[in-house]
PDB file of C-alpha atoms in Angstrom:
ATOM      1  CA  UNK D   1      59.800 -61.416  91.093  1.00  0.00           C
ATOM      2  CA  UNK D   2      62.095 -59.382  88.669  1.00  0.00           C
ATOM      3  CA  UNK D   3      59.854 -58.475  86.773  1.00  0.00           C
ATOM      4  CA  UNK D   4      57.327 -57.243  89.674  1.00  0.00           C
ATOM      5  CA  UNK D   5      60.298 -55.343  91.401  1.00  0.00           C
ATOM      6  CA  UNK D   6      60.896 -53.913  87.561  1.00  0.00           C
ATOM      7  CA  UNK D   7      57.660 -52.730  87.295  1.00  0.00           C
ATOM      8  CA  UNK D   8      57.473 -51.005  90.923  1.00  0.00           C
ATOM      9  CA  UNK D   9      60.682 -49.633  90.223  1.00  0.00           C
ATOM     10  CA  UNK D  10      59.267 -47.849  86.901  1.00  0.00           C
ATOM     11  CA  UNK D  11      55.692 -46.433  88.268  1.00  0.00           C
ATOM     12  CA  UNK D  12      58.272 -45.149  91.253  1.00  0.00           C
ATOM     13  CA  UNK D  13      60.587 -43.807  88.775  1.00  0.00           C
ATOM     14  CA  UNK D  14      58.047 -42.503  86.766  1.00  0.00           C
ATOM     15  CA  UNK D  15      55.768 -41.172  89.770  1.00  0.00           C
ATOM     16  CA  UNK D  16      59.453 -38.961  90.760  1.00  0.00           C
ATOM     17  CA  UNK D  17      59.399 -38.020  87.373  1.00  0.00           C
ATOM     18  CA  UNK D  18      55.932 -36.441  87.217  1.00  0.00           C
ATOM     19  CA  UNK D  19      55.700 -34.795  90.657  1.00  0.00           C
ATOM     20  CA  UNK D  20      59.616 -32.950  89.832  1.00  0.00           C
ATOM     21  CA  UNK D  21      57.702 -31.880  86.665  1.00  0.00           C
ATOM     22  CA  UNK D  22      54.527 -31.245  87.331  1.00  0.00           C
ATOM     23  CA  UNK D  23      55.613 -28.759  90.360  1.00  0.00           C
ATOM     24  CA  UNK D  24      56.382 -26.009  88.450  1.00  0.00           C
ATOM     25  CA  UNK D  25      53.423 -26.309  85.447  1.00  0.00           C
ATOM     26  CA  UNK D  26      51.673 -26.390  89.462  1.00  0.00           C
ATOM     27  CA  UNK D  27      52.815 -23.252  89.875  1.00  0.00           C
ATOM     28  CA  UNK D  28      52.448 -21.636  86.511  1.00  0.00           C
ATOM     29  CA  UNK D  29      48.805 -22.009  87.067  1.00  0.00           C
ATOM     30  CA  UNK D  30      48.467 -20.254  90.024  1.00  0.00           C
ATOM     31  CA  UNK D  31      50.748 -17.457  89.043  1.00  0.00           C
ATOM     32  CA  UNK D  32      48.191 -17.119  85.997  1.00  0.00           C
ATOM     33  CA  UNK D  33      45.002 -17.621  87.963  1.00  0.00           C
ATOM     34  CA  UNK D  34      46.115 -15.317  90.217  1.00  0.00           C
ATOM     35  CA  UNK D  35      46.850 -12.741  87.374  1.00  0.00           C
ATOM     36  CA  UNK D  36      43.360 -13.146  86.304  1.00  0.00           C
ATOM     37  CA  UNK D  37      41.540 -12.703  89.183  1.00  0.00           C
ATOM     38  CA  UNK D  38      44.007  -9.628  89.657  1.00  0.00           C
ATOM     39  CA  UNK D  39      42.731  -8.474  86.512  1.00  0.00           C
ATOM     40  CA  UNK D  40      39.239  -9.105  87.136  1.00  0.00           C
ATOM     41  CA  UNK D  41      39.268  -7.286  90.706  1.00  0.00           C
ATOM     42  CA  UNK D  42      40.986  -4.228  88.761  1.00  0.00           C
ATOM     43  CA  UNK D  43      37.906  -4.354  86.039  1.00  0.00           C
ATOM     44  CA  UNK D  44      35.466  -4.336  88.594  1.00  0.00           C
ATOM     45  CA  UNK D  45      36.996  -1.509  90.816  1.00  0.00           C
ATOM     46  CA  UNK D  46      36.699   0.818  87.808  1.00  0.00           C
ATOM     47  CA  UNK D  47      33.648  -0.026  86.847  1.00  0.00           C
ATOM     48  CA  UNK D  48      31.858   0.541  90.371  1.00  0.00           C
ATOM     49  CA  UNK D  49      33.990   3.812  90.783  1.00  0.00           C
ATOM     50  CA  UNK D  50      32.653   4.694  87.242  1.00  0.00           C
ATOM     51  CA  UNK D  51      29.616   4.164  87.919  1.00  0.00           C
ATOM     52  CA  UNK D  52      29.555   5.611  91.256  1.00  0.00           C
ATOM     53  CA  UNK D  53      30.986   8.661  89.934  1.00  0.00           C
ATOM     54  CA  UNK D  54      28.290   9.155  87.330  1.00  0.00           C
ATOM     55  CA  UNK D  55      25.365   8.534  89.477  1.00  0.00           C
ATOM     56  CA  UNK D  56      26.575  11.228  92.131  1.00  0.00           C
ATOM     57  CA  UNK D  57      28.314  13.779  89.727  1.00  0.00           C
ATOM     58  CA  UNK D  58      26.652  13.524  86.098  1.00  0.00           C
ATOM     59  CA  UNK D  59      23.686  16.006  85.531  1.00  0.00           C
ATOM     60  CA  UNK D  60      20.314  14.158  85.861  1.00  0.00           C
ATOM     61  CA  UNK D  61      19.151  15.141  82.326  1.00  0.00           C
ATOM     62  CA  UNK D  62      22.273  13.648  80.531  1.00  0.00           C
ATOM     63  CA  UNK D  63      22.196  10.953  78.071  1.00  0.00           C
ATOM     64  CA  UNK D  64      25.104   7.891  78.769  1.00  0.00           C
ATOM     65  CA  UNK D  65      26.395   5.384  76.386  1.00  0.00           C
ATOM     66  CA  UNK D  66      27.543   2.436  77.466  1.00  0.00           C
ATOM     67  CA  UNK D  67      28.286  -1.285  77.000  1.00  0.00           C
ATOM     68  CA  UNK D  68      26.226  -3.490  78.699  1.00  0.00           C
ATOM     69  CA  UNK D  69      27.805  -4.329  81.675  1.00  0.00           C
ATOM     70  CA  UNK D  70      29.120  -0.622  82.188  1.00  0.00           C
ATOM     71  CA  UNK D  71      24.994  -0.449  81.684  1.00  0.00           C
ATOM     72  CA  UNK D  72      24.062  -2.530  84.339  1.00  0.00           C
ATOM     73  CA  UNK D  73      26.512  -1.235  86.642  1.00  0.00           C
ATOM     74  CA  UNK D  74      25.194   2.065  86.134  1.00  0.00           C
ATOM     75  CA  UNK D  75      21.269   1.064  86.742  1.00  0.00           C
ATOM     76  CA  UNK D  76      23.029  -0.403  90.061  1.00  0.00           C
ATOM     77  CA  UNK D  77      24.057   2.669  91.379  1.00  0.00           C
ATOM     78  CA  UNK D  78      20.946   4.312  90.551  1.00  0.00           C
ATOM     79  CA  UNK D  79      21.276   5.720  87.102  1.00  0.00           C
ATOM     80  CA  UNK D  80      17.538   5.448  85.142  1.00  0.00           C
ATOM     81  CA  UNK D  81      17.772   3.036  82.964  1.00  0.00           C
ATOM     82  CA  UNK D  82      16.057   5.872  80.591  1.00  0.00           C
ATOM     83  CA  UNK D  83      19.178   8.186  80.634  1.00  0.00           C
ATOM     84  CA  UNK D  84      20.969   5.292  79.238  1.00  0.00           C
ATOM     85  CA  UNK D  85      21.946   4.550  75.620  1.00  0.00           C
ATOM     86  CA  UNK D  86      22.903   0.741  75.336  1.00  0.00           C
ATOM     87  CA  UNK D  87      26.121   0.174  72.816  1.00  0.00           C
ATOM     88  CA  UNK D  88      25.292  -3.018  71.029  1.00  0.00           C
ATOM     89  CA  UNK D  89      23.813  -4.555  67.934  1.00  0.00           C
ATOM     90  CA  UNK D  90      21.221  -2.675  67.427  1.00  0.00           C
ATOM     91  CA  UNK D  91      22.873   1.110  68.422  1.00  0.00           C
ATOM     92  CA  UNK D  92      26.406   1.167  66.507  1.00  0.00           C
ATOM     93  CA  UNK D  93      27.931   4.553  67.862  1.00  0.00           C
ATOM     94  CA  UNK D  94      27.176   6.504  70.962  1.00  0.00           C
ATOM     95  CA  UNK D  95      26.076   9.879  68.889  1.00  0.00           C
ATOM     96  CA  UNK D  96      22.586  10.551  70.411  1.00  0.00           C
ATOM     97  CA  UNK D  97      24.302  10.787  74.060  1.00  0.00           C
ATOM     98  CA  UNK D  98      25.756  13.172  76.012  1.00  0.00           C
ATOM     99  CA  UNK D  99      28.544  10.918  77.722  1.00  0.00           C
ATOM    100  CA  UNK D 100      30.116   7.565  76.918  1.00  0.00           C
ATOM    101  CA  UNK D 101      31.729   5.523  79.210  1.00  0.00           C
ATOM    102  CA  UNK D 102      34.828   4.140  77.450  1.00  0.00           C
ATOM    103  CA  UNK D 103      35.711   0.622  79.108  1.00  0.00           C
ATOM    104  CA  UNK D 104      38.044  -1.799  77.812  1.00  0.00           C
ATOM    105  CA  UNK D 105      35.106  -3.760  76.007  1.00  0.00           C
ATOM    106  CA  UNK D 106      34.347  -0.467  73.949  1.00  0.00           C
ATOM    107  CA  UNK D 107      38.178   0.786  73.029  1.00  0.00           C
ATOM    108  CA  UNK D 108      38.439  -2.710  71.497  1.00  0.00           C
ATOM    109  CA  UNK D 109      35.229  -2.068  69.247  1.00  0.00           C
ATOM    110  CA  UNK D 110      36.051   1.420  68.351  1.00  0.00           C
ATOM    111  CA  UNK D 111      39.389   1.783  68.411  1.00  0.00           C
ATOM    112  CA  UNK D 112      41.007   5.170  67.477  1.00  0.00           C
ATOM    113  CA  UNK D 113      37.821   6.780  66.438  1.00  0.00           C
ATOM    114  CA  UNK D 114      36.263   6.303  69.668  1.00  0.00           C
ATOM    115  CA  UNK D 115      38.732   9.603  70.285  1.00  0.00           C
ATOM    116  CA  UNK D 116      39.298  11.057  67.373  1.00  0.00           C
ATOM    117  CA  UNK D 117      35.809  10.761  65.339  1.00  0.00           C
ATOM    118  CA  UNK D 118      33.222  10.422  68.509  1.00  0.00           C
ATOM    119  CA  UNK D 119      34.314  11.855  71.866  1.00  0.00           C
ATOM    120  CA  UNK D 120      37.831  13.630  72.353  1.00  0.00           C
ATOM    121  CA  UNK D 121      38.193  14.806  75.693  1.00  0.00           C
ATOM    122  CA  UNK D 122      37.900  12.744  79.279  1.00  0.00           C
ATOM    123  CA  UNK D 123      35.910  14.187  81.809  1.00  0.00           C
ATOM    124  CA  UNK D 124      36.625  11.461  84.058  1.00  0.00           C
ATOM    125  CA  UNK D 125      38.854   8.845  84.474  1.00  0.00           C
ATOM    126  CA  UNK D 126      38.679   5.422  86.982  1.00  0.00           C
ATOM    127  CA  UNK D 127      41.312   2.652  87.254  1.00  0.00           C
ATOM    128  CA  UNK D 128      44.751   2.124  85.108  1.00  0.00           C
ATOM    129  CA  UNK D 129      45.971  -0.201  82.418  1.00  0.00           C
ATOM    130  CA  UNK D 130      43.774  -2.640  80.497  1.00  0.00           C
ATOM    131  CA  UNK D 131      41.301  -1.921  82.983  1.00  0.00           C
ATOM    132  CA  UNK D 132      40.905   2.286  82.681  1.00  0.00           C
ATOM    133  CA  UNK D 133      37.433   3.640  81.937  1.00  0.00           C
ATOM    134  CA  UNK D 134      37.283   6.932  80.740  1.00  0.00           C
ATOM    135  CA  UNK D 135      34.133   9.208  80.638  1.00  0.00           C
ATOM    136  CA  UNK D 136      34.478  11.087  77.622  1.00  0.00           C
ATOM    137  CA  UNK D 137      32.067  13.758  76.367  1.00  0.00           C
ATOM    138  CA  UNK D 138      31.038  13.192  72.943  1.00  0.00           C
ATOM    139  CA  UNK D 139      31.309  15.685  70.051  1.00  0.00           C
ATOM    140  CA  UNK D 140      27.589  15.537  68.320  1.00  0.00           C
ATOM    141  CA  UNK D 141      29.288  17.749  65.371  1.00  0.00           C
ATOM    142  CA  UNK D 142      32.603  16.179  64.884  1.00  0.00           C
ATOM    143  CA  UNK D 143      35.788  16.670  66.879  1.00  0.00           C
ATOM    144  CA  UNK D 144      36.594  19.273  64.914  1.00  0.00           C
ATOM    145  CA  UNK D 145      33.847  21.194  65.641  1.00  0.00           C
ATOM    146  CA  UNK D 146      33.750  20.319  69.287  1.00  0.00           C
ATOM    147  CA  UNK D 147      37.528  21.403  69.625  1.00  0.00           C
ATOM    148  CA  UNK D 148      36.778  24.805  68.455  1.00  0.00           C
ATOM    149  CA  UNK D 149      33.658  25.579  70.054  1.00  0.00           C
ATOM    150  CA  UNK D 150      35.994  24.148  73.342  1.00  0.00           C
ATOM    151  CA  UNK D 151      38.397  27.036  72.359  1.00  0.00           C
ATOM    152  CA  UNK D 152      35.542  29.015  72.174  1.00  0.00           C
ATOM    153  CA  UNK D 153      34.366  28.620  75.229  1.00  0.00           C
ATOM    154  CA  UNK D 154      37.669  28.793  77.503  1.00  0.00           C
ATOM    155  CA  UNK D 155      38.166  32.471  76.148  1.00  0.00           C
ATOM    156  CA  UNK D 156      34.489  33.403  77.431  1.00  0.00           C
ATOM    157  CA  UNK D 157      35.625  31.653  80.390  1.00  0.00           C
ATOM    158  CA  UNK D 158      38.853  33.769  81.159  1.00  0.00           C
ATOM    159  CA  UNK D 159      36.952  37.087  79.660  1.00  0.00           C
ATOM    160  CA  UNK D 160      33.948  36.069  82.210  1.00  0.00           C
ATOM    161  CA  UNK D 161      36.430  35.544  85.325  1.00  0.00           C
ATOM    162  CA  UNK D 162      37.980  38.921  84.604  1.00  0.00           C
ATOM    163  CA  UNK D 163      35.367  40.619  85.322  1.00  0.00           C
ATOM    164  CA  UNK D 164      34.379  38.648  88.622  1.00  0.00           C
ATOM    165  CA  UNK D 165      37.577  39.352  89.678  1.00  0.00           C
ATOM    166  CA  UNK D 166      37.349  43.231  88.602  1.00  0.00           C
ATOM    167  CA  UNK D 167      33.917  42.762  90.696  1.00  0.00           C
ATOM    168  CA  UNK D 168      33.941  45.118  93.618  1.00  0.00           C
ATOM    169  CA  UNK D 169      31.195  42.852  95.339  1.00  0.00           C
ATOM    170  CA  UNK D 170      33.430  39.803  95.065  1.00  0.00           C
ATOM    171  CA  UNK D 171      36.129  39.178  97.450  1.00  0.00           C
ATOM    172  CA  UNK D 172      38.696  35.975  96.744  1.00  0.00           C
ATOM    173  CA  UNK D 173      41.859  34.286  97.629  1.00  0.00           C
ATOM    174  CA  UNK D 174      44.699  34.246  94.816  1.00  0.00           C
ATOM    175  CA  UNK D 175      44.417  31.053  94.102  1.00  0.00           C
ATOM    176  CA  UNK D 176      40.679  31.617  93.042  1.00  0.00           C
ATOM    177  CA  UNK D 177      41.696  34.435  90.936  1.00  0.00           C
ATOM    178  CA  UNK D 178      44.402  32.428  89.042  1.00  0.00           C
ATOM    179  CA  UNK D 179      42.099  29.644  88.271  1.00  0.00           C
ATOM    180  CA  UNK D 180      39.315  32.452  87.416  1.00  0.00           C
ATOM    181  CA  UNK D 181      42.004  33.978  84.509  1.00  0.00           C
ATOM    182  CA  UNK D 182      43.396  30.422  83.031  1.00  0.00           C
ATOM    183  CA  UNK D 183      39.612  29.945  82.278  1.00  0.00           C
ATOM    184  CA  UNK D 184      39.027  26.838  84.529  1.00  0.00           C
ATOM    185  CA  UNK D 185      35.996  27.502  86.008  1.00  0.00           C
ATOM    186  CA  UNK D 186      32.414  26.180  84.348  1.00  0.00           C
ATOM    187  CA  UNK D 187      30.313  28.655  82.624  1.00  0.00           C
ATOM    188  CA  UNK D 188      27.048  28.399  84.700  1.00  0.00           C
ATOM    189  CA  UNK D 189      29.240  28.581  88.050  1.00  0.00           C
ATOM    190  CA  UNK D 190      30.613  32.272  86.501  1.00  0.00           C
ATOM    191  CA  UNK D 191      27.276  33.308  86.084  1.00  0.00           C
ATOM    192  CA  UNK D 192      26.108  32.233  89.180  1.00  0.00           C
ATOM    193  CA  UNK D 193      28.633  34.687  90.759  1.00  0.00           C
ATOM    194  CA  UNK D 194      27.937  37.442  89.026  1.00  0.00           C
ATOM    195  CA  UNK D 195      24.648  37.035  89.737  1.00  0.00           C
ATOM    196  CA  UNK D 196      25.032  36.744  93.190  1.00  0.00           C
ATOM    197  CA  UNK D 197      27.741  39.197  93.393  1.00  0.00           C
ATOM    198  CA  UNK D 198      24.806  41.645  92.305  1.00  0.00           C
ATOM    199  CA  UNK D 199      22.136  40.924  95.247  1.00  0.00           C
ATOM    200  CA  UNK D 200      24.982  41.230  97.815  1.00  0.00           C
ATOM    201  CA  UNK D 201      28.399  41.364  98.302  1.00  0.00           C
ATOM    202  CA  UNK D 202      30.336  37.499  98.353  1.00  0.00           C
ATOM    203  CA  UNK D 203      33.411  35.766  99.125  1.00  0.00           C
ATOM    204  CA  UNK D 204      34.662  32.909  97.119  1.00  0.00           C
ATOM    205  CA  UNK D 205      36.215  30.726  99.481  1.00  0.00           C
ATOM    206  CA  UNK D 206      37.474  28.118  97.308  1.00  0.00           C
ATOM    207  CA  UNK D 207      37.180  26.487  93.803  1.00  0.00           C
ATOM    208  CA  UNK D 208      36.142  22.618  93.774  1.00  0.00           C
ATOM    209  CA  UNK D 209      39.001  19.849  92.883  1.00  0.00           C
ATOM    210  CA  UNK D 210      38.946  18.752  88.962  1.00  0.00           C
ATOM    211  CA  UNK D 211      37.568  14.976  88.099  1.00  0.00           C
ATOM    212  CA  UNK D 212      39.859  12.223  88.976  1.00  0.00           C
ATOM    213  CA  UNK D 213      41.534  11.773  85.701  1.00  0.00           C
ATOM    214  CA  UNK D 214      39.967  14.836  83.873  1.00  0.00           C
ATOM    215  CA  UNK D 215      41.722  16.345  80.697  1.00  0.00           C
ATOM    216  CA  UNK D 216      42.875  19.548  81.705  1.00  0.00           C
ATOM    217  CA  UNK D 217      40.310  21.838  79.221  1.00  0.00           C
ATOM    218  CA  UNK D 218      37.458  20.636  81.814  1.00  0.00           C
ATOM    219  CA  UNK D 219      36.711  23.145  83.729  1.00  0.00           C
ATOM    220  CA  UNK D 220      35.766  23.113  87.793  1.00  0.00           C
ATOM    221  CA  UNK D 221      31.837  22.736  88.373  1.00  0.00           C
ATOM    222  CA  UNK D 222      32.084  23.193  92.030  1.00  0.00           C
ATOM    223  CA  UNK D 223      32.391  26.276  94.803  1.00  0.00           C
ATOM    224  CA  UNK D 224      32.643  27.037  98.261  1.00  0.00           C
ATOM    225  CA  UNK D 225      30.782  30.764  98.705  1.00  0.00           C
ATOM    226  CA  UNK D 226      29.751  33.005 101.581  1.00  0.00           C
ATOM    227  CA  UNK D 227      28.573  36.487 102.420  1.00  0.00           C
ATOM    228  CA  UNK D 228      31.309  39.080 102.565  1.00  0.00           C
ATOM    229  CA  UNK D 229      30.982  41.551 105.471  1.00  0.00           C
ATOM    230  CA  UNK D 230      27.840  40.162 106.719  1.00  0.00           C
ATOM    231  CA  UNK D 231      28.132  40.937 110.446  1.00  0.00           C
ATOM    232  CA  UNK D 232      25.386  39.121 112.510  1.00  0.00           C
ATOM    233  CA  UNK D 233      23.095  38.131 109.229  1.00  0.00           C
ATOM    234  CA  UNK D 234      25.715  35.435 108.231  1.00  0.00           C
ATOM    235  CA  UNK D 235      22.769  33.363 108.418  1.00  0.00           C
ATOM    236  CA  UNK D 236      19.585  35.889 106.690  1.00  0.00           C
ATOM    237  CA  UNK D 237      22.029  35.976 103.508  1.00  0.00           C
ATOM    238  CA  UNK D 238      23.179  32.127 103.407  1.00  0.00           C
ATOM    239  CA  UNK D 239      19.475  31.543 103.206  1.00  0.00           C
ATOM    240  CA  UNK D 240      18.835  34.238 100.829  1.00  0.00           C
ATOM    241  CA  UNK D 241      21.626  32.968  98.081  1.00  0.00           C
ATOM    242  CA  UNK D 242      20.580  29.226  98.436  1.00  0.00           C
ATOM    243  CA  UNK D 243      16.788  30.050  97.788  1.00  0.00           C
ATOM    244  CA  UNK D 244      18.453  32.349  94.967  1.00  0.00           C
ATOM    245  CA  UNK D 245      19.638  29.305  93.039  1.00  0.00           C
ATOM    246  CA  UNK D 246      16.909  26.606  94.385  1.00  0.00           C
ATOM    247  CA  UNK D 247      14.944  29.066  92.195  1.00  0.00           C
ATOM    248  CA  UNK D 248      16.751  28.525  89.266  1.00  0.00           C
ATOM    249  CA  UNK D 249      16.292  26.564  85.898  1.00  0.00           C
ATOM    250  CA  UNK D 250      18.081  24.340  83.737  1.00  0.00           C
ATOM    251  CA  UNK D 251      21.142  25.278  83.084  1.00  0.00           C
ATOM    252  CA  UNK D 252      21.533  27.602  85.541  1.00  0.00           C
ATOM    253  CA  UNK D 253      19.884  25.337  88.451  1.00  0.00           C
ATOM    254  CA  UNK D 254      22.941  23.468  90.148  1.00  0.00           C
ATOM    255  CA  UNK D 255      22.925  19.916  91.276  1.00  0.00           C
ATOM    256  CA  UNK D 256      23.972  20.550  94.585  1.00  0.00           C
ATOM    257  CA  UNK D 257      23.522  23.877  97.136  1.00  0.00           C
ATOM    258  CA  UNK D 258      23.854  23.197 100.770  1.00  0.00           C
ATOM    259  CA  UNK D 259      25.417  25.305 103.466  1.00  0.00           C
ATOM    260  CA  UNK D 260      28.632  24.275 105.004  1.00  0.00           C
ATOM    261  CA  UNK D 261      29.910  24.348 108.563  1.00  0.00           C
ATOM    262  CA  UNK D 262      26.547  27.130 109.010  1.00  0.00           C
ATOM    263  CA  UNK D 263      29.234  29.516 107.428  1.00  0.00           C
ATOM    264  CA  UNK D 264      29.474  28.837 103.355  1.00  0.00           C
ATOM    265  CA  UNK D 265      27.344  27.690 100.924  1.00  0.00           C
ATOM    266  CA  UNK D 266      29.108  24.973  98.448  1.00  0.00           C
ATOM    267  CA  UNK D 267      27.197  24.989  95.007  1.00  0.00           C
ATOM    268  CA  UNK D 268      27.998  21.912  92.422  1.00  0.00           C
ATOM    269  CA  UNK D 269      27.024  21.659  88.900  1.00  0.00           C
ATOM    270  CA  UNK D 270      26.921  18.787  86.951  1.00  0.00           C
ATOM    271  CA  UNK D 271      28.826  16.857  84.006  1.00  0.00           C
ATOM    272  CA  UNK D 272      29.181  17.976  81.326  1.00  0.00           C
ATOM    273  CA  UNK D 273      29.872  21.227  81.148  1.00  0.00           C
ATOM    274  CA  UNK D 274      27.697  23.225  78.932  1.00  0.00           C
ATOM    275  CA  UNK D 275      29.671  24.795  75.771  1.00  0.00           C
ATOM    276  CA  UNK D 276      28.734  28.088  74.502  1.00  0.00           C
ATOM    277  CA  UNK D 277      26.481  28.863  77.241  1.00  0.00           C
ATOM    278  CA  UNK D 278      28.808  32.538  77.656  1.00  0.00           C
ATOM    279  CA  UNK D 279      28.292  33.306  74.011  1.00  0.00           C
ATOM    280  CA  UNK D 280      24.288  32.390  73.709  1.00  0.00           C
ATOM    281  CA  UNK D 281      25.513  29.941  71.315  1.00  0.00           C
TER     282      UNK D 281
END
């Protein structure tokens, strides 16, 4: 009987023994399952918003790289598999492509010359942390290269929004004219203007918002328009301006015209903007 009551005594002892210690290992698991699935939710957030961001706001004709999940979840939100450039095996570097979609997976395979040697500047970014995506443009010549024709380019810009604001057929707030002289404003949206500017006088009602994350040398693609001192034929020149740029090509044809409030006309162009496009180059 000792030796039963012993015995009881030790699995009861030891039985204390693991439940005191087991509680917290217990809970160490759940804190770190719960930081995983944290983790995962975060990954996935960016990667739809990505996604949803390129679908709606990347020109049709543009050529993505992208891993192959960032892939998938592209062809999900509608993206032709065609447009995309899948980063794997058998393709070692996204030249070739307009875009690539920097996720997690590819920072860890490029490293610092995902940046520096292949695409330098964020149009876009989605998410925070381990789990940010960036949508960088890449530089088909170099960074270098791409840097100064980006230089380039933002003095056309400012030189270009100067004279729309010198434009005695354009009327605009001072906020538009600030953004017009820092040189923030895409190159096919200032010819647009002028354009317009020349059939009939215009007011520019507002600029468009920059990217969510976007470096701040991207310029605006986006603009709220309307007649200027139209009288009753608010309505005669809204139609005549949008069947103006329906009419248009590539570049110059925008991704988006549609009146607004039966007042304005928004026009959107899309990512990426075009470099050199003021200079013929």
């Amino acid at each position: 009987m000792l030796a039963i009551s012993a015995a009881i005594a030790a699995v009861a002892i030891g039985s204390s023994t693991t439940t005191s210690t087991s509680l917290p290992r217990t809970s160490s698991h759940a804190n770190s399952g719960s930081q995983i699935s944290a983790s995962l939710q975060a990954a996935t957030t960016a990667r739809t918003s990505a996604a949803r961001w390129i679908a709606a706001q990347v020109s049709p004709n543009a050529i993505v790289a992208c891993d192959p999940a960032m892939c998938a979840a592209l062809q999900a939100s509608g993206v032709d598999a065609g447009r995309l450039l899948v980063l794997g095996t058998s393709v070692s570097d996204p030249l070739g492509s307009d875009l690539v979609v920097a996720t997690p997976a590819l920072r860890n395979q490029f490293g610092a010359r995902l940046a520096s040697v292949y695409a330098p500047v964020a149009i876009a970014s989605f998410g925070s942390g381990p789990a940010r995506i960036d949508i960088r443009a890449v530089a088909a010549d170099g960074t270098a290269a791409y840097d100064s024709a980006l230089a380039a380019d933002r003095g056309a810009r400012i030189a270009a929004g100067g004279q729309l604001i010198d434009n005695r057929h354009i009327t605009m707030s001072a906020a538009a004219q600030a953004v017009l002289r820092a040189g923030q404003v895409d190159p096919r949206l200032l010819t647009m203007l002028a354009a317009l500017a020349a059939q009939q006088p215009l007011q520019i009602v507002a600029f468009g918002d920059p990217s969510p994350g976007a470096s701040a040398a991207i310029p605006l693609r986006s603009v709220e328009i309307a007649p200027a001192r139209a009288g009753g034929q608010t309505a005669a020149r809204l139609r005549t301006m949008l069947s103006f740029l329906q009419a248009q090509r590539v570049p110059y044809l925008p991704m988006e015209a549609v009146l607004v409030r039966q007042s304005a006309l928004s026009v959107e162009y899309g990512a990426p903007s075009p470099l050199g496009l003021l200079s013929g180059t």
